[in-house]
Amino acid sequence: MSKQFTFLDGDKPHPLCKIAAEQVQDYLINQKDWIHNFGLNASQKGTVIGKMFGVLVVKNHRNETGYLAAFSGKLGGANHHAKFVPPVFDSLTENNFLNRGMAELNQMNQVISEENEYKLQGYLDRISILKIRRRKLSNNLQQELFNNYHFLNQHGEEKSLNELFAQASYKNPPAGAGECAGPKLLQYAFQHKMKPIAIAEFWWGQSPKSEQWKHGHYYPCCKEKCEPILVHMLDGIA
């Protein structure tokens, strides 16, 4: 199995990944299922957000070859779309701990903003206390979020983001870890007993000002956010 799984060869994807990626790209050009401004149409309104997409060639239990597709982060403001695998953890689920915590943080921010208008010592003391509470709540929410991302490998072993990045000597997982296309694809494959064969990711949309990503080009899985996750997920495969 380890000899079969492949990443990019330089900037060239596995031939089956290239076919899969071209099918996904054709869908992105022609789909009417959702709205997202990739910055490719000058007349389209809304914030421009380019996206990294990924394809994973797999074999199922009947030895049939196919592919899975995923996008990084959210697409069109949502986590779920019919042509793509779901997130590892859905942070948009109604009334989950994250939404409740963010509502509490927003309330604190509002109180701090309002009371900041007053310069009396009593208000300043209250603001200081609120800021300490806000920082603690924010840190606790972040840690709980990281603990809700669990990643599988072919052995059925499951580890959280906090565990994986601690093993890799990171102080904390970076923001957005676990939201990239590669981990989403492998998670779905392992959950459904599929055998990964090859993976490729490509950028779709306008290039961010601070990055070198170009529309339609292929790129390796990101090192900062994905390497500790993929070391675990690809154990015994790559």
Short mmCIF file of C-alpha atoms in Angstrom, two decimals:
data_model
loop_
_atom_site.label_atom_id
_atom_site.label_comp_id
_atom_site.label_asym_id
_atom_site.label_seq_id
_atom_site.Cartn_x
_atom_site.Cartn_y
_atom_site.Cartn_z
CA MET A 1 0.00 0.00 0.00
CA SER A 2 2.79 2.44 0.82
CA LYS A 3 4.19 2.15 -2.71
CA GLN A 4 0.87 3.06 -4.28
CA PHE A 5 -0.05 6.25 -2.47
CA THR A 6 1.27 9.37 -4.22
CA PHE A 7 1.32 13.13 -3.73
CA LEU A 8 2.34 15.65 -6.38
CA ASP A 9 5.40 14.94 -8.50
CA GLY A 10 6.82 18.45 -8.38
CA ASP A 11 3.76 20.38 -9.53
CA LYS A 12 2.26 17.49 -11.49
CA PRO A 13 -0.59 15.44 -10.02
CA HIS A 14 -1.10 11.71 -10.44
CA PRO A 15 -2.88 11.13 -13.81
CA LEU A 16 -6.06 9.94 -12.06
CA CYS A 17 -5.98 12.98 -9.77
CA LYS A 18 -5.66 15.22 -12.81
CA ILE A 19 -8.77 13.67 -14.36
CA ALA A 20 -10.65 14.02 -11.08
CA ALA A 21 -9.52 17.64 -10.59
CA GLU A 22 -10.60 18.56 -14.11
CA GLN A 23 -14.05 17.14 -13.42
CA VAL A 24 -14.30 19.18 -10.21
CA GLN A 25 -13.13 22.30 -12.05
CA ASP A 26 -15.74 21.78 -14.74
CA TYR A 27 -18.36 21.52 -12.00
CA LEU A 28 -17.09 24.74 -10.38
CA ILE A 29 -17.40 26.58 -13.69
CA ASN A 30 -20.93 25.39 -14.46
CA GLN A 31 -22.63 24.69 -11.11
CA LYS A 32 -25.76 26.57 -9.95
CA ASP A 33 -26.08 24.90 -6.54
CA TRP A 34 -24.50 27.65 -4.43
CA ILE A 35 -22.98 31.13 -4.72
CA HIS A 36 -19.36 31.94 -3.91
CA ASN A 37 -17.27 34.76 -5.33
CA PHE A 38 -13.91 33.35 -6.39
CA GLY A 39 -12.97 36.65 -8.04
CA LEU A 40 -13.10 35.17 -11.54
CA ASN A 41 -16.11 37.17 -12.67
CA ALA A 42 -15.72 40.95 -12.50
CA SER A 43 -19.48 41.47 -12.39
CA GLN A 44 -20.06 39.18 -9.39
CA LYS A 45 -20.74 40.89 -6.09
CA GLY A 46 -19.52 39.91 -2.64
CA THR A 47 -16.18 39.41 -0.91
CA VAL A 48 -13.63 37.65 -3.12
CA ILE A 49 -12.37 34.43 -1.52
CA GLY A 50 -10.22 32.01 -3.50
CA LYS A 51 -10.24 28.40 -2.31
CA MET A 52 -8.00 25.38 -2.19
CA PHE A 53 -9.77 22.27 -3.45
CA GLY A 54 -8.58 18.70 -3.19
CA VAL A 55 -9.25 15.34 -4.82
CA LEU A 56 -8.41 11.93 -3.40
CA VAL A 57 -8.40 8.87 -5.64
CA VAL A 58 -9.66 5.85 -3.67
CA LYS A 59 -10.65 2.21 -3.98
CA ASN A 60 -13.71 0.86 -2.17
CA HIS A 61 -14.23 -2.61 -0.69
CA ARG A 62 -15.21 -3.91 -4.16
CA ASN A 63 -11.86 -2.70 -5.52
CA GLU A 64 -13.65 -0.05 -7.61
CA THR A 65 -11.67 3.13 -8.26
CA GLY A 66 -13.23 6.57 -7.83
CA TYR A 67 -12.48 9.88 -6.21
CA LEU A 68 -13.56 12.16 -3.39
CA ALA A 69 -13.50 15.98 -3.50
CA ALA A 70 -13.18 18.59 -0.76
CA PHE A 71 -12.70 22.32 -0.25
CA SER A 72 -10.73 24.16 2.40
CA GLY A 73 -12.66 26.00 5.09
CA LYS A 74 -16.20 26.94 4.14
CA LEU A 75 -17.72 27.37 0.69
CA GLY A 76 -20.52 29.82 0.06
CA GLY A 77 -20.75 30.33 3.82
CA ALA A 78 -21.55 26.65 4.43
CA ASN A 79 -19.73 23.47 5.44
CA HIS A 80 -21.87 21.00 3.50
CA HIS A 81 -22.31 20.68 -0.27
CA ALA A 82 -23.46 17.64 -2.21
CA LYS A 83 -20.33 17.21 -4.37
CA PHE A 84 -17.87 17.39 -1.47
CA VAL A 85 -17.03 15.46 1.68
CA PRO A 86 -18.19 17.00 5.00
CA PRO A 87 -15.94 18.74 7.53
CA VAL A 88 -14.13 16.75 10.20
CA PHE A 89 -15.99 18.84 12.77
CA ASP A 90 -18.96 21.06 11.87
CA SER A 91 -18.51 24.34 13.74
CA LEU A 92 -21.72 25.70 12.20
CA THR A 93 -24.01 23.21 13.96
CA GLU A 94 -26.82 25.15 15.58
CA ASN A 95 -26.50 25.80 19.32
CA ASN A 96 -23.19 23.98 19.75
CA PHE A 97 -20.62 25.02 22.37
CA LEU A 98 -18.78 27.25 19.90
CA ASN A 99 -21.84 29.27 18.91
CA ARG A 100 -22.88 29.69 22.52
CA GLY A 101 -19.36 30.76 23.46
CA MET A 102 -19.10 33.22 20.58
CA ALA A 103 -22.44 34.75 21.60
CA GLU A 104 -21.07 35.25 25.10
CA LEU A 105 -17.86 36.79 23.73
CA ASN A 106 -19.86 39.18 21.55
CA GLN A 107 -21.89 40.23 24.57
CA MET A 108 -18.71 40.90 26.54
CA ASN A 109 -17.30 42.92 23.62
CA GLN A 110 -20.42 45.05 23.54
CA VAL A 111 -20.30 45.73 27.29
CA ILE A 112 -16.59 46.60 27.13
CA SER A 113 -17.19 48.93 24.18
CA GLU A 114 -20.05 50.69 25.94
CA GLU A 115 -18.28 51.05 29.28
CA ASN A 116 -15.07 52.22 27.63
CA GLU A 117 -16.85 55.50 26.93
CA TYR A 118 -16.70 56.29 30.64
CA LYS A 119 -13.42 57.15 32.30
CA LEU A 120 -14.44 56.74 35.92
CA GLN A 121 -12.25 54.38 37.95
CA GLY A 122 -15.14 52.02 38.74
CA TYR A 123 -15.82 51.45 35.07
CA LEU A 124 -12.13 50.97 34.30
CA ASP A 125 -11.84 48.28 36.98
CA ARG A 126 -14.92 46.49 35.60
CA ILE A 127 -13.51 46.65 32.07
CA SER A 128 -10.23 45.10 33.23
CA ILE A 129 -12.10 42.23 34.87
CA LEU A 130 -14.22 41.69 31.76
CA LYS A 131 -11.15 41.62 29.53
CA ILE A 132 -9.55 38.95 31.70
CA ARG A 133 -12.77 36.89 31.57
CA ARG A 134 -12.98 37.40 27.81
CA ARG A 135 -9.42 36.20 27.26
CA LYS A 136 -9.99 33.12 29.43
CA LEU A 137 -13.25 32.26 27.65
CA SER A 138 -11.63 32.74 24.24
CA ASN A 139 -8.72 30.44 25.14
CA ASN A 140 -11.06 27.80 26.58
CA LEU A 141 -13.24 27.88 23.45
CA GLN A 142 -10.17 27.47 21.24
CA GLN A 143 -8.94 24.46 23.21
CA GLU A 144 -12.38 22.85 23.23
CA LEU A 145 -12.62 23.40 19.48
CA PHE A 146 -9.25 21.72 18.92
CA ASN A 147 -10.33 18.80 21.08
CA ASN A 148 -13.43 18.29 18.93
CA TYR A 149 -11.36 17.67 15.80
CA HIS A 150 -10.49 13.96 15.74
CA PHE A 151 -8.53 12.37 12.92
CA LEU A 152 -8.42 8.71 11.90
CA ASN A 153 -5.78 6.66 10.13
CA GLN A 154 -5.98 3.28 8.39
CA HIS A 155 -5.45 1.49 11.71
CA GLY A 156 -8.58 3.08 13.20
CA GLU A 157 -6.47 5.18 15.59
CA GLU A 158 -8.06 8.53 16.44
CA LYS A 159 -6.26 11.61 17.77
CA SER A 160 -7.33 15.20 18.43
CA LEU A 161 -5.70 18.32 17.03
CA ASN A 162 -4.26 19.13 20.44
CA GLU A 163 -2.65 15.68 20.70
CA LEU A 164 -1.19 15.79 17.19
CA PHE A 165 0.32 19.26 17.43
CA ALA A 166 1.65 18.62 20.94
CA GLN A 167 3.44 15.54 19.60
CA ALA A 168 4.93 17.74 16.86
CA SER A 169 6.18 20.21 19.53
CA TYR A 170 3.80 23.01 18.58
CA LYS A 171 2.62 25.27 21.39
CA ASN A 172 -0.90 25.25 19.91
CA PRO A 173 -2.46 24.20 16.61
CA PRO A 174 -2.61 27.14 14.18
CA ALA A 175 -5.96 28.72 13.34
CA GLY A 176 -7.75 26.76 10.62
CA ALA A 177 -5.95 23.50 11.31
CA GLY A 178 -8.15 20.57 10.34
CA GLU A 179 -10.12 22.65 7.83
CA CYS A 180 -7.89 21.96 4.83
CA ALA A 181 -9.02 19.71 1.99
CA GLY A 182 -6.45 16.94 2.52
CA PRO A 183 -7.44 15.93 6.08
CA LYS A 184 -11.14 16.14 5.16
CA LEU A 185 -10.61 13.73 2.27
CA LEU A 186 -8.60 11.19 4.24
CA GLN A 187 -11.02 11.32 7.17
CA TYR A 188 -13.98 10.49 4.93
CA ALA A 189 -12.02 7.71 3.19
CA PHE A 190 -11.07 6.02 6.47
CA GLN A 191 -14.57 6.42 7.92
CA HIS A 192 -15.97 4.59 4.88
CA LYS A 193 -13.23 1.91 4.65
CA MET A 194 -11.80 3.26 1.41
CA LYS A 195 -8.18 2.81 0.36
CA PRO A 196 -6.39 6.08 -0.53
CA ILE A 197 -4.39 5.92 -3.77
CA ALA A 198 -3.34 9.48 -4.62
CA ILE A 199 -4.09 13.05 -3.58
CA ALA A 200 -3.80 16.46 -5.22
CA GLU A 201 -4.87 19.99 -4.29
CA PHE A 202 -5.40 23.00 -6.57
CA TRP A 203 -6.15 26.69 -6.06
CA TRP A 204 -9.35 28.05 -7.57
CA GLY A 205 -9.95 31.78 -7.78
CA GLN A 206 -8.15 35.06 -7.38
CA SER A 207 -4.76 34.93 -5.69
CA PRO A 208 -4.55 36.33 -2.15
CA LYS A 209 -2.29 39.40 -1.92
CA SER A 210 0.04 37.74 0.59
CA GLU A 211 0.32 34.37 -1.15
CA GLN A 212 1.71 32.92 -4.37
CA TRP A 213 -1.25 30.68 -5.12
CA LYS A 214 -2.43 30.95 -8.71
CA HIS A 215 -5.73 29.98 -10.24
CA GLY A 216 -5.80 26.39 -11.48
CA HIS A 217 -2.29 25.53 -10.23
CA TYR A 218 -1.55 22.45 -8.10
CA TYR A 219 0.11 22.69 -4.70
CA PRO A 220 1.30 20.27 -1.98
CA CYS A 221 -0.64 20.02 1.27
CA CYS A 222 0.31 22.94 3.52
CA LYS A 223 3.10 22.24 6.00
CA GLU A 224 2.12 24.49 8.93
CA LYS A 225 -1.51 23.37 9.28
CA CYS A 226 -1.44 19.87 7.84
CA GLU A 227 1.89 18.15 8.41
CA PRO A 228 1.28 16.92 12.00
CA ILE A 229 -2.21 15.75 10.97
CA LEU A 230 -1.03 13.93 7.84
CA VAL A 231 1.86 12.22 9.65
CA HIS A 232 -0.78 10.52 11.78
CA MET A 233 -3.39 9.96 9.06
CA LEU A 234 -0.92 8.51 6.56
CA ASP A 235 0.85 6.21 9.02
CA GLY A 236 1.67 3.03 7.14
CA ILE A 237 0.58 4.52 3.82
CA ALA A 238 3.12 7.20 2.95
#
